[in-house]
Amino acid sequence: MWDLSCRDWEQRLAQGRSLVPDLPLDAAEAGRAVRVFDALRLPDVIGTPTLGEAGGEWFRDIVRALFGSVAGGERMIRELFWLIAKKNSKTTNGAALMMTAALLARRPRAEFLFVGATQTLADLGFSQALGMVLADNALHKRLHVQEHLKKITVVETGVKLQVKTFDEGILTGVKLSGGVMIDELHLLGKVPKAEAVIRQIRGGMLPYPEAFLAFVTTQSEDAPAGVFKSELMKARAVRDGREKGRTLPVLYEFPERMLRNDQWREKKFWGWVNPNAGRSISIERLEEDYTDALGKGEGALRGWASQHLNVEIGVALRSDRWEGAEFWQAQADRTLSVETLIERCDVIVVGIDGGGLDDLLGFAAMGRDRETRDWLLVARAWAHRGVCERRKDIAARLIDFETEGTLFFYDEPGEDVHAVADLVVLIEEAGLLPAKHAIGVDPVGISEIVDELEARGITAEGERIVGLTQGWKLSNTIKTAARRLASKTMRHDGSALMNWCVGNAKIEPRGNAVTITKQVSGTAKIDPFMAALNAVALMAKNPSAETPLIYEGEERELRFV
């Protein structure tokens, strides 16, 4: 197996060098492929120049690697993951690569697919391939085009290149003897069954040792999810040498340190991740678009950066974002769990929210570190399995959280309530649950939780279980959580689940107060985040695990429901 890692990728980016590592390629086959690629014409450029005249050397290196990697009839590079910003001839180069593959194929009647994540992308991909055929009379004579089927056939070999839209029914069971390219993989991150379809594509390639699978994509405008996230993580692991594999990772993205330091905002670095600058895109045009996005607010700017600089979106930063979102990711501590809270803290309070069959049941445990007095947060969620059918737009993301171990699916109503109660009892048995104001709940629709806790011996007597008034009365709690994050005195377990929920949370001003509600946040899920706010409200009371708390003369906002 070849070593496809590129451990010096940061230096290569800075120096404008190829991101394809040095490989023992078949020079003759690699050269042959480049000659075929270079002869293709750009159909939508004035004068229809050849790719040899107008194409970038950076992409020729990808062509060399993919087609020069067949040794003894077996392809050593079985897959390509190519992350590239918009306007870098992504679809055009992708179509040209698949045309090259079809023209070079030695297997008679081999079948190649260019798959667009949407019909628009599929139409564009076919338009580019068709334009390359029509722009070259000699090539046109060698090929039979069926526009209504989006199919191009090499007459002398019977090799076919077909363009399709990603669809489970269309792609399942397709003969894959040549190769497949999937354009804009990030758009499939929200498609629940996309991972299963790609698994079938890989299975269909197994009998054909020279077949390949290529992914080409820009970054997602949301945090990576589903199949896009899993394939991106795998490609990064191969690139960095943390895993072995047959995937060639070509990722035009900034190093993480540059993202943390906001260096991606500096125009002098934009050429690093736009290798086609000076051809299909100019830095001057990017500057104009940047200024326009900047004027629309931080959220618009981040969205622009994800598409044109491949900046990965973490916690969404919109103009109506919660102010604590800016500091959220910096306060992640992956070592935190309910068990470590029990080990490290002198007291733990609990927040609970949600629980309908179309909602998440959110659970948050917040402990106070006995040494530093910092607030430590762990959050979990439960979801009825039917949510994946009812809310297909977030199903893939929920499955990601299940894999992460922070969200749990249940089949029978009540299973989620029992699981939450188990965690509360665990904290109670450790002697860390306060004797008063221990568990904060949303008063609406929470009776089942209260009943289950009382059945476990954790009763509402003495206001141990309290209903927290939602809406504008949470304003101080919302601000307290943000201040704690900004001052680095509150940390959380760094889960993708909570990153998502925090990103979904929207602020609505109410006079001098602010509120975060499910109504304001729309259909996005924020239940675990609301559970965390309930825990913050209780921890702000400076509770003790040993003795009940008495607040003399206090105007109570907390009341048992």
XYZ file of C-alpha atoms in Angstrom:
561
model
C 0.000 0.000 0.000
C 1.316 3.432 -0.917
C 1.776 6.137 1.688
C -0.636 8.844 0.515
C -0.014 11.202 3.430
C 1.165 14.756 2.877
C 2.520 15.729 6.289
C 4.121 18.932 5.015
C 0.884 20.237 3.494
C 1.025 23.499 5.438
C 4.429 24.380 3.985
C 3.256 23.364 0.510
C 0.252 25.675 0.793
C 2.432 28.586 1.873
C 4.877 27.963 -0.981
C 2.190 27.431 -3.630
C 3.364 23.859 -4.240
C 1.298 20.838 -5.171
C -0.640 19.073 -2.398
C -0.111 15.722 -4.131
C 2.737 13.927 -2.334
C 5.685 12.383 -4.145
C 4.520 8.963 -5.363
C 6.036 6.100 -7.418
C 3.745 6.764 -10.385
C 3.811 5.035 -13.754
C 5.307 7.996 -15.634
C 4.119 6.772 -19.045
C 0.477 6.377 -17.949
C 0.547 9.625 -15.993
C 1.907 11.472 -19.034
C -0.656 9.878 -21.328
C -3.492 10.994 -19.061
C -2.197 14.573 -18.904
C -2.001 14.734 -22.698
C -5.641 13.632 -23.025
C -6.703 16.062 -20.296
C -4.745 18.956 -21.818
C -6.357 18.424 -25.221
C -9.864 18.991 -23.889
C -11.290 22.458 -24.477
C -12.980 24.815 -22.059
C -16.447 25.268 -23.561
C -17.474 28.376 -21.627
C -14.321 30.471 -22.050
C -13.860 32.925 -24.921
C -11.855 31.234 -27.645
C -12.427 27.763 -26.098
C -8.769 27.304 -25.103
C -7.487 23.856 -24.231
C -6.872 22.888 -20.644
C -3.226 22.647 -21.617
C -3.352 26.387 -22.317
C -5.670 27.519 -19.530
C -5.607 24.794 -16.874
C -3.594 24.819 -13.670
C -0.567 22.639 -13.006
C -1.993 21.919 -9.554
C -4.831 19.938 -11.126
C -2.573 18.159 -13.605
C -0.823 16.702 -10.561
C -4.143 15.168 -9.506
C -4.608 13.746 -13.019
C -1.073 12.312 -12.975
C -1.579 10.715 -9.593
C -4.964 9.151 -10.293
C -4.092 7.683 -13.688
C -0.465 6.897 -12.955
C -1.307 4.833 -9.898
C -2.320 1.586 -11.604
C 0.257 -1.106 -10.885
C -0.215 -4.702 -12.035
C -3.793 -3.957 -13.062
C -4.700 -2.618 -9.599
C -5.244 1.017 -8.771
C -3.139 2.036 -5.765
C -5.191 5.224 -5.388
C -8.730 3.925 -5.182
C -10.311 7.168 -4.033
C -9.805 10.909 -4.309
C -11.073 13.484 -1.815
C -10.682 16.931 -3.304
C -11.713 19.956 -1.212
C -11.623 23.160 -3.214
C -13.222 26.601 -2.911
C -15.846 27.852 -5.337
C -14.782 29.446 -8.635
C -11.682 27.231 -8.895
C -13.046 25.304 -11.925
C -14.327 22.577 -9.620
C -17.117 21.217 -11.818
C -15.242 21.897 -15.071
C -12.108 20.085 -13.900
C -14.259 17.302 -12.496
C -16.041 16.817 -15.812
C -12.700 16.907 -17.642
C -11.240 14.296 -15.316
C -14.166 11.941 -15.995
C -13.903 12.564 -19.749
C -10.214 11.675 -19.501
C -11.069 8.512 -17.594
C -13.583 7.401 -20.224
C -11.198 8.082 -23.108
C -8.346 6.184 -21.418
C -10.338 3.199 -20.131
C -8.936 -0.171 -21.215
C -11.864 -2.223 -19.961
C -14.418 -2.580 -22.819
C -17.836 -1.166 -22.034
C -16.688 0.213 -18.707
C -19.147 2.594 -17.086
C -18.314 5.927 -15.486
C -20.638 8.190 -13.530
C -20.537 11.894 -12.784
C -23.008 12.367 -9.924
C -24.302 15.814 -9.003
C -25.584 16.259 -5.465
C -28.486 18.203 -7.001
C -30.091 18.230 -10.439
C -28.625 21.680 -11.085
C -25.111 20.366 -10.460
C -25.758 17.306 -12.611
C -27.003 19.521 -15.448
C -23.947 21.749 -15.124
C -21.582 18.785 -15.115
C -23.132 17.357 -18.271
C -23.168 20.772 -19.914
C -19.406 21.073 -19.376
C -18.706 17.562 -20.660
C -20.953 18.075 -23.685
C -19.338 21.423 -24.397
C -15.905 19.760 -24.449
C -17.169 17.281 -27.026
C -18.783 19.898 -29.258
C -15.741 22.171 -29.135
C -13.472 19.533 -30.718
C -14.477 18.056 -34.116
C -12.035 15.165 -33.876
C -13.283 14.246 -30.406
C -16.895 14.610 -31.509
C -16.369 11.939 -34.184
C -15.149 9.459 -31.559
C -18.090 9.921 -29.255
C -21.819 9.236 -29.412
C -23.833 11.721 -27.360
C -27.350 11.092 -26.024
C -28.350 14.397 -24.514
C -31.735 13.209 -23.235
C -29.960 10.524 -21.177
C -26.982 12.718 -20.280
C -24.781 9.953 -21.674
C -21.578 10.027 -23.758
C -20.260 6.798 -25.295
C -16.786 6.161 -26.718
C -17.658 4.476 -30.040
C -14.608 2.222 -30.414
C -14.681 0.786 -26.868
C -18.300 1.102 -25.793
C -17.151 2.914 -22.655
C -19.912 5.109 -21.239
C -19.871 8.285 -19.192
C -23.260 9.147 -17.753
C -24.299 12.094 -15.588
C -26.901 11.532 -12.868
C -28.405 13.277 -9.881
C -27.710 11.703 -6.499
C -30.678 9.500 -5.666
C -30.865 6.316 -3.656
C -33.098 4.542 -6.151
C -31.005 5.490 -9.178
C -27.585 4.683 -7.741
C -28.317 1.480 -5.855
C -27.157 -1.545 -7.834
C -25.545 0.448 -10.647
C -22.668 -1.289 -12.470
C -19.489 0.548 -11.445
C -16.732 -0.966 -13.544
C -15.026 2.345 -14.350
C -15.275 5.148 -11.831
C -17.606 7.527 -10.013
C -17.248 11.203 -9.195
C -19.618 12.852 -6.720
C -19.801 16.635 -7.007
C -20.467 18.781 -3.895
C -20.426 16.047 -1.284
C -21.134 18.606 1.432
C -24.727 18.919 0.191
C -25.253 15.231 0.997
C -24.359 15.779 4.645
C -28.059 16.291 5.386
C -29.217 13.224 3.421
C -29.755 10.408 5.963
C -29.182 7.500 3.563
C -26.257 9.036 1.668
C -23.710 7.056 3.667
C -25.487 3.795 2.861
C -25.616 4.659 -0.859
C -21.894 5.443 -0.949
C -21.217 2.204 0.892
C -23.055 0.375 -1.917
C -21.055 2.294 -4.525
C -17.840 1.117 -2.874
C -19.181 -2.428 -2.785
C -20.029 -2.271 -6.471
C -16.423 -1.301 -7.274
C -14.818 -4.296 -5.525
C -14.778 -6.647 -8.578
C -12.962 -3.996 -10.632
C -9.439 -3.346 -9.299
C -8.904 -0.328 -11.550
C -12.176 1.444 -10.610
C -12.077 4.646 -8.556
C -14.350 6.863 -6.490
C -13.737 10.621 -6.401
C -15.310 13.229 -4.154
C -15.088 16.905 -5.057
C -16.599 19.493 -2.773
C -16.441 22.927 -1.238
C -16.873 23.349 2.505
C -20.336 23.291 3.996
C -22.111 26.499 4.986
C -23.056 24.700 8.203
C -20.929 22.588 10.502
C -19.930 19.404 8.599
C -22.404 16.572 9.099
C -23.288 13.092 7.913
C -21.349 11.488 5.097
C -19.504 14.730 4.329
C -18.141 14.918 7.852
C -17.068 11.265 7.954
C -15.313 11.388 4.563
C -13.636 14.713 5.392
C -12.339 13.363 8.703
C -10.995 10.267 6.966
C -9.236 12.328 4.285
C -7.624 14.564 6.923
C -6.450 11.519 8.862
C -4.758 10.077 5.754
C -3.238 13.455 4.851
C -1.783 13.884 8.332
C -0.428 10.341 8.484
C -2.751 9.256 11.302
C -4.367 6.566 9.148
C -3.405 4.452 6.159
C -5.701 4.209 3.179
C -6.189 4.264 -0.581
C -7.630 7.812 -0.540
C -5.604 10.649 -2.077
C -6.446 13.725 0.051
C -6.119 17.069 -1.735
C -7.505 19.579 0.741
C -7.161 23.277 0.066
C -7.913 24.534 3.581
C -6.134 26.653 6.166
C -4.313 25.062 9.114
C -6.378 25.055 12.276
C -4.096 27.567 14.019
C -4.822 30.110 11.264
C -8.540 29.613 11.754
C -8.242 30.070 15.514
C -6.251 33.281 15.006
C -8.651 34.573 12.326
C -5.754 34.791 9.845
C -8.124 33.619 7.138
C -9.386 37.219 7.078
C -6.019 38.471 5.762
C -6.131 38.808 1.978
C -2.465 37.903 1.563
C -3.323 34.309 2.487
C -6.321 33.808 0.193
C -4.208 32.492 -2.676
C -3.204 29.536 -0.509
C -6.660 27.971 -0.832
C -7.509 29.304 -4.297
C -4.987 27.549 -6.558
C -6.787 28.708 -9.693
C -6.321 32.380 -8.791
C -5.383 34.275 -11.929
C -7.377 31.900 -14.110
C -11.023 31.301 -13.182
C -10.948 33.597 -10.136
C -9.034 36.689 -9.058
C -8.083 37.842 -5.584
C -9.426 41.299 -6.490
C -12.884 39.828 -7.123
C -12.684 37.953 -3.827
C -11.873 41.236 -2.085
C -15.019 42.827 -3.514
C -17.170 39.909 -2.369
C -15.498 39.947 1.048
C -16.321 43.622 1.541
C -19.923 43.013 0.521
C -20.273 40.081 2.954
C -18.567 42.071 5.722
C -21.213 44.756 5.421
C -23.959 42.186 5.971
C -22.653 40.974 9.321
C -20.515 38.239 10.808
C -22.891 35.445 9.839
C -22.845 36.401 6.155
C -19.072 36.751 6.287
C -18.633 33.271 7.748
C -20.910 31.833 5.093
C -18.867 33.558 2.390
C -15.626 32.294 3.928
C -16.898 28.703 3.981
C -17.498 28.783 0.236
C -14.590 30.892 -1.011
C -11.863 30.085 1.542
C -13.005 26.655 2.769
C -13.279 27.949 6.336
C -15.068 25.270 8.329
C -18.069 26.583 10.208
C -18.188 25.628 13.866
C -20.668 27.438 16.072
C -22.749 29.605 13.735
C -22.090 33.318 14.167
C -25.138 35.196 12.942
C -26.135 38.733 13.763
C -28.875 37.353 16.051
C -26.543 34.878 17.742
C -26.219 34.385 21.475
C -23.285 36.497 22.610
C -21.695 33.498 24.321
C -21.373 31.688 20.980
C -18.242 33.682 20.200
C -16.434 32.113 23.169
C -18.077 28.700 23.162
C -15.618 26.526 21.266
C -12.568 27.932 23.048
C -13.950 26.606 26.353
C -14.251 22.957 25.293
C -12.755 20.290 27.562
C -13.104 16.828 26.044
C -12.273 15.117 29.345
C -15.573 16.146 30.909
C -18.335 13.609 31.510
C -20.891 12.998 34.239
C -18.368 10.657 35.855
C -15.547 13.221 35.852
C -17.926 15.830 37.256
C -18.610 13.488 40.160
C -14.856 13.075 40.697
C -13.953 16.769 40.478
C -16.886 18.766 41.821
C -18.267 19.682 45.249
C -21.806 20.106 43.937
C -23.738 19.264 40.760
C -27.048 20.728 39.582
C -29.200 19.391 36.768
C -31.185 21.075 33.987
C -33.833 19.266 31.909
C -35.793 20.514 28.887
C -37.957 19.203 26.064
C -39.061 15.654 25.587
C -41.885 15.606 23.010
C -41.805 12.952 20.323
C -40.745 15.593 17.788
C -38.252 17.199 20.197
C -35.050 16.243 21.901
C -35.094 15.591 25.613
C -32.185 17.682 26.822
C -30.201 16.894 29.979
C -27.432 19.055 31.432
C -25.290 18.449 34.499
C -23.304 21.419 35.778
C -20.695 20.939 38.489
C -18.559 23.364 40.436
C -14.903 22.364 40.474
C -13.902 21.984 44.122
C -10.447 23.474 43.485
C -10.873 26.188 40.840
C -14.601 26.922 41.460
C -15.071 26.888 37.661
C -18.418 25.726 36.309
C -18.202 22.481 34.319
C -20.995 21.467 31.929
C -21.928 18.118 30.379
C -25.000 17.771 28.116
C -26.819 14.819 26.606
C -29.989 14.338 24.553
C -32.548 11.675 23.709
C -34.667 11.489 20.563
C -37.520 9.253 19.482
C -36.370 7.237 16.491
C -39.319 8.501 14.460
C -37.771 11.982 14.429
C -35.436 10.801 11.660
C -38.436 10.227 9.418
C -40.335 13.328 10.466
C -37.309 15.640 10.353
C -35.197 14.353 7.484
C -33.422 17.707 7.269
C -31.618 17.014 10.561
C -31.646 13.188 10.587
C -28.054 12.780 9.374
C -26.849 15.223 11.994
C -28.699 13.393 14.786
C -27.108 10.144 13.663
C -23.704 11.859 13.918
C -24.482 12.776 17.525
C -25.474 9.183 18.231
C -22.079 8.095 16.914
C -20.462 10.739 19.105
C -22.199 9.225 22.134
C -24.050 12.387 23.158
C -27.495 11.581 21.717
C -29.453 8.384 22.235
C -32.398 7.137 20.203
C -35.291 5.362 21.897
C -38.223 3.404 20.503
C -40.786 3.383 23.312
C -41.955 6.611 25.008
C -40.651 6.708 28.545
C -37.280 5.149 27.812
C -35.758 8.628 27.605
C -37.253 9.662 30.930
C -35.879 6.542 32.643
C -32.405 7.222 31.225
C -32.407 10.817 32.481
C -33.587 9.700 35.902
C -30.732 7.161 36.025
C -28.206 9.990 35.609
C -29.872 12.128 38.271
C -29.826 9.184 40.696
C -26.140 8.626 39.947
C -25.398 12.207 41.036
C -27.691 11.886 44.062
C -25.992 8.691 45.235
C -22.639 10.474 45.024
C -23.978 13.007 47.533
C -23.502 15.948 45.177
C -27.073 16.928 44.382
C -28.200 19.992 46.413
C -30.908 19.629 49.022
C -32.714 22.579 47.467
C -32.944 23.943 43.926
C -31.184 20.848 42.613
C -33.062 20.169 39.386
C -34.345 22.895 37.068
C -37.018 22.044 34.543
C -39.165 23.780 31.965
C -42.611 23.881 33.601
C -44.347 22.943 30.338
C -44.818 19.251 29.612
C -42.368 18.037 32.253
C -44.744 16.142 34.592
C -43.500 12.744 33.398
C -39.954 13.647 34.469
C -41.164 14.858 37.864
C -43.187 11.667 38.410
C -40.221 9.459 37.513
C -37.844 11.348 39.816
C -40.304 11.174 42.693
C -40.609 7.441 42.114
C -36.833 7.278 42.564
C -37.035 9.135 45.863
C -36.083 12.590 44.579
C -39.160 14.563 45.515
C -40.378 18.085 44.941
C -40.612 18.772 48.654
C -38.558 21.751 49.790
C -38.344 23.012 46.216
C -35.724 20.428 45.258
C -37.252 20.165 41.811
C -38.096 23.629 40.517
C -39.817 24.942 37.445
C -37.850 27.717 35.793
C -39.843 30.453 34.129
C -38.788 30.681 30.496
C -38.763 33.694 28.166
C -37.501 37.105 29.254
C -36.998 36.007 32.867
C -34.054 33.895 31.675
C -32.305 37.076 30.505
C -29.880 37.214 33.442
C -29.113 33.525 33.072
C -28.346 33.969 29.358
C -25.970 36.821 30.154
C -24.387 34.981 33.095
C -23.504 32.008 30.892
C -21.951 34.308 28.267
C -19.912 36.201 30.875
C -18.654 32.950 32.378
C -17.500 31.708 28.965
C -15.807 35.019 28.163
C -13.988 35.027 31.525
C -12.960 31.370 31.041
C -14.637 30.282 34.266
C -17.118 27.972 32.566
C -16.126 24.964 30.469
C -18.099 22.306 28.643
C -17.506 18.871 27.170
C -16.960 20.156 23.611
C -19.602 17.962 21.995
C -20.733 18.468 18.420
C -24.271 18.180 19.805
C -23.916 21.306 21.920
C -21.954 23.156 19.227
C -24.976 22.624 17.000
C -27.506 23.665 19.633
C -25.543 26.789 20.558
C -25.324 27.667 16.866
C -29.087 27.228 16.554
C -29.880 29.538 19.467
C -31.226 32.922 18.391
C -31.545 35.987 20.588
C -34.645 38.164 20.606
C -34.503 41.534 22.439
C -37.361 42.214 24.869
C -36.942 45.788 26.118
C -33.796 45.766 28.241
C -33.843 41.973 28.399
C -33.047 39.243 25.885
C -34.618 35.855 25.421
C -33.835 32.577 23.693
C -36.869 30.437 22.954
C -37.746 27.577 20.654
C -40.188 29.888 18.892
C -37.421 32.380 18.089
C -35.001 29.645 17.020
C -37.556 28.157 14.629
C -37.413 24.477 13.730
C -33.773 24.115 14.832
C -33.253 22.090 17.992
C -31.974 23.821 21.122
C -33.382 21.626 23.926
C -29.996 20.547 25.391
C -28.880 24.191 25.340
C -32.040 25.241 27.188
C -31.364 22.465 29.708
C -27.886 23.953 30.161
C -29.392 27.389 30.833
C -31.623 25.802 33.472
C -28.500 24.379 35.124
C -26.761 27.781 34.935
C -29.751 29.413 36.668
C -29.382 27.015 39.593
C -25.586 27.155 39.802
C -25.809 30.956 39.945
C -27.514 30.478 43.334
C -24.197 29.168 44.704
C -25.695 25.879 45.950
C -24.288 23.439 48.481
C -24.588 19.680 48.405
C -24.559 19.404 52.178
C -27.335 21.677 53.503
C -30.527 23.230 52.144
C -30.187 26.792 50.909
C -32.211 29.649 52.375
C -32.591 32.902 50.474
C -34.031 35.442 52.862
C -36.047 38.236 51.305
C -35.439 36.929 47.782
C -38.028 37.520 45.091
C -38.325 33.993 43.726
C -38.439 33.323 40.015
C -38.235 29.586 40.661
C -41.344 27.687 41.576
C -42.427 24.092 41.530
C -44.977 23.164 38.914
